[in-house]
Short mmCIF file of C-alpha atoms in Angstrom, two decimals:
data_model
loop_
_atom_site.label_atom_id
_atom_site.label_comp_id
_atom_site.label_asym_id
_atom_site.label_seq_id
_atom_site.Cartn_x
_atom_site.Cartn_y
_atom_site.Cartn_z
CA UNK W 1140 0.00 0.00 0.00
CA UNK W 1141 1.43 3.40 -0.98
CA UNK W 1142 1.58 6.38 1.36
CA UNK W 1143 -1.49 8.13 -0.05
CA UNK W 1144 -3.59 4.97 0.31
CA UNK W 1145 -2.44 4.54 3.90
CA UNK W 1146 -3.38 8.15 4.67
CA UNK W 1147 -6.82 7.65 3.15
CA UNK W 1148 -7.40 4.48 5.16
CA UNK W 1149 -6.27 6.18 8.37
CA UNK W 1150 -8.54 9.16 7.72
CA UNK W 1151 -11.51 6.83 7.27
CA UNK W 1152 -10.79 5.15 10.59
CA UNK W 1153 -10.61 8.47 12.37
CA UNK W 1154 -13.90 9.79 10.97
CA UNK W 1155 -16.82 9.63 13.41
CA UNK W 1156 -19.51 7.28 12.22
CA UNK W 1157 -22.29 5.08 13.56
CA UNK W 1158 -23.15 1.62 12.36
CA UNK W 1159 -26.84 0.79 12.20
CA UNK W 1160 -27.82 -2.85 12.24
CA UNK W 1161 -30.65 -3.71 9.86
CA UNK W 1162 -34.07 -4.01 11.55
CA UNK W 1163 -35.18 -7.53 12.36
CA UNK W 1164 -37.09 -9.25 9.53
CA UNK W 1165 -40.87 -9.57 9.74
CA UNK W 1166 -41.86 -13.00 11.03
CA UNK W 1167 -45.00 -14.99 10.20
CA UNK W 1168 -47.17 -13.15 12.74
CA UNK W 1169 -46.75 -9.94 10.72
CA UNK W 1170 -47.78 -11.62 7.48
CA UNK W 1171 -51.11 -12.78 6.12
CA UNK W 1172 -51.85 -16.44 6.81
CA UNK W 1173 -54.34 -18.21 4.54
CA UNK W 1174 -56.07 -20.11 7.34
CA UNK W 1175 -56.48 -17.18 9.76
CA UNK W 1176 -59.85 -15.37 9.87
CA UNK W 1177 -59.66 -11.68 8.96
CA UNK W 1178 -61.05 -8.86 11.01
CA UNK W 1179 -62.80 -5.82 9.53
CA UNK W 1180 -61.54 -2.22 9.49
CA UNK W 1181 -63.89 0.76 9.04
CA UNK W 1182 -63.16 4.51 8.92
CA UNK W 1183 -65.03 7.18 10.87
CA UNK W 1184 -64.71 10.79 12.01
CA UNK W 1185 -65.53 12.62 15.21
CA UNK W 1186 -65.79 16.25 16.24
CA UNK W 1187 -64.50 17.00 19.74
CA UNK W 1188 -65.87 19.34 22.38
CA UNK W 1189 -63.03 18.50 24.77
CA UNK W 1190 -60.60 19.77 22.12
CA UNK W 1191 -62.90 22.48 20.74
CA UNK W 1192 -62.88 23.18 17.04
CA UNK W 1193 -61.15 19.93 16.08
CA UNK W 1194 -62.23 17.14 13.78
CA UNK W 1195 -60.39 13.83 13.47
CA UNK W 1196 -60.56 10.54 11.63
CA UNK W 1197 -60.37 7.20 13.37
CA UNK W 1198 -60.47 3.57 12.31
CA UNK W 1199 -62.07 0.63 14.10
CA UNK W 1200 -60.77 -2.92 13.78
CA UNK W 1201 -63.18 -5.69 14.77
CA UNK W 1202 -61.80 -9.24 14.90
CA UNK W 1203 -63.62 -12.11 13.24
CA UNK W 1204 -64.01 -13.69 16.70
CA UNK W 1205 -65.96 -10.74 18.13
CA UNK W 1206 -69.13 -11.87 19.92
CA UNK W 1207 -71.60 -9.13 20.80
CA UNK W 1208 -72.76 -11.11 23.83
CA UNK W 1209 -69.37 -10.59 25.48
CA UNK W 1210 -67.43 -7.36 26.04
CA UNK W 1211 -64.27 -7.18 23.94
CA UNK W 1212 -60.89 -5.96 25.13
CA UNK W 1213 -59.82 -2.58 23.75
CA UNK W 1214 -56.56 -1.20 22.39
CA UNK W 1215 -56.27 2.45 21.35
CA UNK W 1216 -53.54 3.68 19.01
CA UNK W 1217 -52.44 7.28 18.60
CA UNK W 1218 -51.48 8.39 15.06
CA UNK W 1219 -53.90 5.69 14.02
CA UNK W 1220 -53.15 5.92 10.30
CA UNK W 1221 -49.58 4.72 10.96
CA UNK W 1222 -50.64 1.65 12.93
CA UNK W 1223 -53.70 0.59 10.93
CA UNK W 1224 -51.96 0.30 7.55
CA UNK W 1225 -51.24 -3.28 6.47
CA UNK W 1226 -48.29 -1.94 4.47
CA UNK W 1227 -46.87 0.17 7.30
CA UNK W 1228 -44.24 -0.62 9.91
CA UNK W 1229 -46.64 -2.27 12.37
CA UNK W 1230 -49.30 -3.98 10.21
CA UNK W 1231 -51.61 -4.09 13.21
CA UNK W 1232 -54.73 -5.65 11.62
CA UNK W 1233 -52.60 -8.56 10.34
CA UNK W 1234 -50.84 -9.01 13.68
CA UNK W 1235 -54.13 -8.85 15.60
CA UNK W 1236 -55.69 -11.45 13.29
CA UNK W 1237 -52.79 -13.85 13.85
CA UNK W 1238 -52.38 -13.39 17.60
CA UNK W 1239 -56.11 -13.49 18.36
CA UNK W 1240 -56.43 -16.69 16.32
CA UNK W 1241 -53.60 -18.21 18.39
CA UNK W 1242 -55.16 -16.89 21.61
CA UNK W 1243 -51.91 -15.06 22.31
CA UNK W 1244 -53.98 -11.97 23.09
CA UNK W 1245 -57.64 -11.48 23.99
CA UNK W 1246 -60.40 -10.78 21.47
CA UNK W 1247 -59.64 -7.10 21.05
CA UNK W 1248 -61.26 -4.22 19.23
CA UNK W 1249 -58.60 -1.83 17.93
CA UNK W 1250 -59.29 1.91 17.77
CA UNK W 1251 -56.83 3.85 15.63
CA UNK W 1252 -57.31 7.56 16.17
CA UNK W 1253 -55.54 10.46 14.49
CA UNK W 1254 -54.81 13.77 16.23
CA UNK W 1255 -57.38 16.49 15.81
CA UNK W 1256 -57.20 18.99 12.97
CA UNK W 1257 -58.46 22.52 13.23
CA UNK W 1258 -60.21 22.89 9.89
CA UNK W 1259 -61.92 25.77 8.08
CA UNK W 1260 -65.69 25.88 8.13
CA UNK W 1261 -68.01 26.02 5.14
CA UNK W 1262 -71.65 26.82 5.85
CA UNK W 1263 -71.05 26.19 9.53
CA UNK W 1264 -69.46 22.77 8.99
CA UNK W 1265 -65.80 21.80 9.09
CA UNK W 1266 -64.47 20.68 5.73
CA UNK W 1267 -61.69 18.19 5.00
CA UNK W 1268 -61.33 19.16 1.40
CA UNK W 1269 -60.50 22.86 1.33
CA UNK W 1270 -58.49 25.43 3.21
CA UNK W 1271 -55.50 25.23 5.50
CA UNK W 1272 -55.43 22.44 8.08
CA UNK W 1273 -53.66 22.93 11.42
CA UNK W 1274 -52.75 19.91 13.54
CA UNK W 1275 -53.52 19.81 17.24
CA UNK W 1276 -51.12 16.88 17.67
CA UNK W 1277 -48.47 18.25 20.01
CA UNK W 1278 -51.00 19.92 22.29
CA UNK W 1279 -53.01 16.70 22.60
CA UNK W 1280 -50.11 14.23 22.79
CA UNK W 1281 -47.26 16.04 24.58
CA UNK W 1282 -49.27 17.88 27.25
CA UNK W 1283 -48.89 16.63 30.82
CA UNK W 1284 -52.57 16.53 31.70
CA UNK W 1285 -55.62 14.26 31.81
CA UNK W 1286 -57.38 16.10 28.96
CA UNK W 1287 -56.63 13.47 26.31
CA UNK W 1288 -57.74 10.68 28.65
CA UNK W 1289 -60.97 12.60 29.14
CA UNK W 1290 -61.42 12.76 25.36
CA UNK W 1291 -61.06 8.97 25.19
CA UNK W 1292 -63.43 8.40 28.11
CA UNK W 1293 -66.16 10.89 27.21
CA UNK W 1294 -66.05 11.01 23.41
CA UNK W 1295 -64.10 8.35 21.53
CA UNK W 1296 -64.92 5.18 23.50
CA UNK W 1297 -68.65 6.04 23.71
CA UNK W 1298 -68.70 6.64 19.94
CA UNK W 1299 -67.29 3.15 19.28
CA UNK W 1300 -69.48 1.60 22.00
CA UNK W 1301 -72.59 2.61 20.06
CA UNK W 1302 -71.81 -0.23 17.66
CA UNK W 1303 -69.71 -2.67 19.69
CA UNK W 1304 -69.66 -4.00 23.22
CA UNK W 1305 -66.46 -2.81 24.86
CA UNK W 1306 -65.02 -3.79 28.21
CA UNK W 1307 -64.95 -1.28 31.04
CA UNK W 1308 -62.20 -3.24 32.84
CA UNK W 1309 -59.01 -1.12 32.75
CA UNK W 1310 -56.90 -4.27 32.85
CA UNK W 1311 -58.41 -5.28 29.51
CA UNK W 1312 -57.65 -1.89 27.95
CA UNK W 1313 -54.31 -1.09 26.32
CA UNK W 1314 -53.02 2.08 24.71
CA UNK W 1315 -50.15 2.50 22.28
CA UNK W 1316 -48.29 5.21 20.39
CA UNK W 1317 -45.11 6.24 18.64
CA UNK W 1318 -43.01 9.34 19.37
CA UNK W 1319 -45.37 11.94 20.90
CA UNK W 1320 -48.07 9.29 20.66
CA UNK W 1321 -45.91 7.13 22.94
CA UNK W 1322 -45.69 9.68 25.74
CA UNK W 1323 -49.41 10.32 25.22
CA UNK W 1324 -50.11 6.64 25.85
CA UNK W 1325 -48.07 6.75 29.05
CA UNK W 1326 -49.79 9.96 30.21
CA UNK W 1327 -53.21 8.34 29.80
CA UNK W 1328 -52.13 5.39 31.95
CA UNK W 1329 -50.39 7.60 34.50
CA UNK W 1330 -53.29 10.03 34.87
CA UNK W 1331 -56.13 7.52 34.54
CA UNK W 1332 -55.16 3.96 35.49
CA UNK W 1333 -58.86 3.47 36.16
CA UNK W 1334 -59.28 3.63 32.36
CA UNK W 1335 -56.11 2.04 30.89
CA UNK W 1336 -53.46 -0.12 32.58
CA UNK W 1337 -51.46 -1.55 29.66
CA UNK W 1338 -49.14 0.91 27.92
CA UNK W 1339 -46.99 0.42 24.82
CA UNK W 1340 -44.55 3.10 23.65
CA UNK W 1341 -42.38 3.10 20.54
CA UNK W 1342 -39.60 5.76 20.50
CA UNK W 1343 -41.65 7.76 23.00
CA UNK W 1344 -40.97 11.50 23.31
CA UNK W 1345 -40.00 11.57 26.99
CA UNK W 1346 -38.25 14.90 26.46
CA UNK W 1347 -38.97 18.55 27.18
CA UNK W 1348 -41.47 19.29 24.40
CA UNK W 1349 -44.15 20.09 26.97
CA UNK W 1350 -42.54 18.82 30.18
CA UNK W 1351 -42.34 15.08 29.54
CA UNK W 1352 -38.71 14.92 30.66
CA UNK W 1353 -40.05 15.09 34.24
CA UNK W 1354 -41.66 11.65 34.10
CA UNK W 1355 -38.66 9.64 35.40
CA UNK W 1356 -38.54 11.78 38.54
CA UNK W 1357 -42.33 11.62 38.90
CA UNK W 1358 -42.22 7.83 38.64
CA UNK W 1359 -39.46 7.59 41.26
CA UNK W 1360 -41.23 9.89 43.74
CA UNK W 1361 -44.90 9.37 42.97
CA UNK W 1362 -47.52 6.83 43.94
CA UNK W 1363 -47.09 3.52 42.12
CA UNK W 1364 -49.81 3.03 39.54
CA UNK W 1365 -51.15 -0.41 38.51
CA UNK W 1366 -49.54 -0.19 35.06
CA UNK W 1367 -47.78 -2.64 32.76
CA UNK W 1368 -45.42 -0.76 30.41
CA UNK W 1369 -43.60 -1.70 27.20
CA UNK W 1370 -40.85 0.69 26.07
CA UNK W 1371 -38.90 0.42 22.80
CA UNK W 1372 -36.30 2.91 21.65
CA UNK W 1373 -33.21 3.02 19.46
CA UNK W 1374 -29.80 4.31 20.49
CA UNK W 1375 -29.75 6.49 17.35
CA UNK W 1376 -33.04 8.21 18.12
CA UNK W 1377 -33.42 12.00 17.97
CA UNK W 1378 -31.13 14.43 19.77
CA UNK W 1379 -32.30 18.05 19.52
CA UNK W 1380 -33.32 21.14 21.51
CA UNK W 1381 -36.02 19.17 23.35
CA UNK W 1382 -33.58 16.55 24.60
CA UNK W 1383 -32.13 13.16 23.76
CA UNK W 1384 -34.82 10.53 23.08
CA UNK W 1385 -32.59 7.55 23.87
CA UNK W 1386 -31.54 8.99 27.22
CA UNK W 1387 -35.14 9.95 28.00
CA UNK W 1388 -36.35 6.41 27.37
CA UNK W 1389 -33.43 4.92 29.29
CA UNK W 1390 -34.31 7.13 32.25
CA UNK W 1391 -37.91 5.92 32.01
CA UNK W 1392 -36.71 2.31 32.05
CA UNK W 1393 -34.50 2.86 35.08
CA UNK W 1394 -37.23 4.73 36.97
CA UNK W 1395 -39.80 1.99 36.28
CA UNK W 1396 -37.22 -0.59 37.34
CA UNK W 1397 -36.48 1.34 40.54
CA UNK W 1398 -40.17 1.31 41.53
CA UNK W 1399 -40.62 -2.34 40.51
CA UNK W 1400 -43.17 -1.68 37.77
CA UNK W 1401 -43.85 -4.65 35.49
CA UNK W 1402 -42.26 -3.32 32.33
CA UNK W 1403 -40.29 -4.49 29.33
CA UNK W 1404 -37.40 -2.38 28.03
CA UNK W 1405 -36.57 -3.17 24.41
CA UNK W 1406 -33.41 -1.31 23.31
CA UNK W 1407 -32.53 -1.34 19.63
CA UNK W 1408 -29.95 0.64 17.66
CA UNK W 1409 -32.18 2.32 15.08
CA UNK W 1410 -33.49 5.85 14.77
CA UNK W 1411 -36.81 7.65 15.17
CA UNK W 1412 -39.72 5.76 13.65
CA UNK W 1413 -41.24 2.32 13.48
CA UNK W 1414 -38.59 0.42 11.53
CA UNK W 1415 -37.23 -1.27 14.67
CA UNK W 1416 -40.49 -1.56 16.59
CA UNK W 1417 -42.56 -2.96 13.73
CA UNK W 1418 -40.98 -6.42 13.41
CA UNK W 1419 -40.91 -6.70 17.22
CA UNK W 1420 -44.57 -5.72 17.55
CA UNK W 1421 -46.11 -9.24 17.80
CA UNK W 1422 -43.85 -10.29 20.65
CA UNK W 1423 -44.44 -6.93 22.31
CA UNK W 1424 -48.18 -7.54 22.22
CA UNK W 1425 -47.75 -11.02 23.66
CA UNK W 1426 -45.87 -9.54 26.60
CA UNK W 1427 -48.27 -6.61 27.00
CA UNK W 1428 -51.34 -8.85 27.21
CA UNK W 1429 -49.71 -11.51 29.37
CA UNK W 1430 -51.90 -12.43 32.34
CA UNK W 1431 -54.79 -10.41 30.91
CA UNK W 1432 -58.25 -11.50 32.05
CA UNK W 1433 -60.01 -13.50 29.38
CA UNK W 1434 -62.85 -11.96 27.37
CA UNK W 1435 -64.30 -15.39 26.61
#
């Protein structure tokens, strides 16, 4: 090797870089199986009075095994469009079909809700099709309050319950989200464990967007809630003016561990998004629903 080649090789070795392992491949539980009954997904919209002036879309998944004579378990997803897509990172309807058929999770109705949009009005009615749309996402998801839980309790769950029999048992209710939707899921459980006790967070925003960086201290000092918590984050997650996502999630893990919460910490080495969490989703659901009361 000549001198110039050696210098080039040495320069490469000295450059800072990060290696990212490829996400895990999708296993059979994230793929359609010919012999597994398929659930049904329908799209709806709801206007909120708890978040005044907002309109939002939501999707409802009903498993093939649903029996109206028995209350079904419930799982709510923030940023519902991202979780409900069969071509997305999580493929939730496919995963639910497979796990429910195996009885690895209870018969569960999935509710996939998007954040509210403040939309222009035409003839006194909000319109999706025209004008500038403004998202209410950060206010709803990142705020440290019980307002979003109240929206679920008073508006969204009753809307779905008009058509389907839903459980009122908080131990048969789970809530899930990604990024700000992840901290939102935790806030609902933290503020209202009488409503939801199973929490799943993917790359949750436990940073100082609207005060969420305080959760580890609150967990360490506060009253222990009857929660079961799944946390996934990647070591190459965001690092910006709000904080470091990886460190925020690691602090959450250590605080939950310190107070002996039943929780599962799933560290990966990816970035912000669902690429790491998606393939791990079926096993995450198995753990989340472990020891859940039966709906049968």
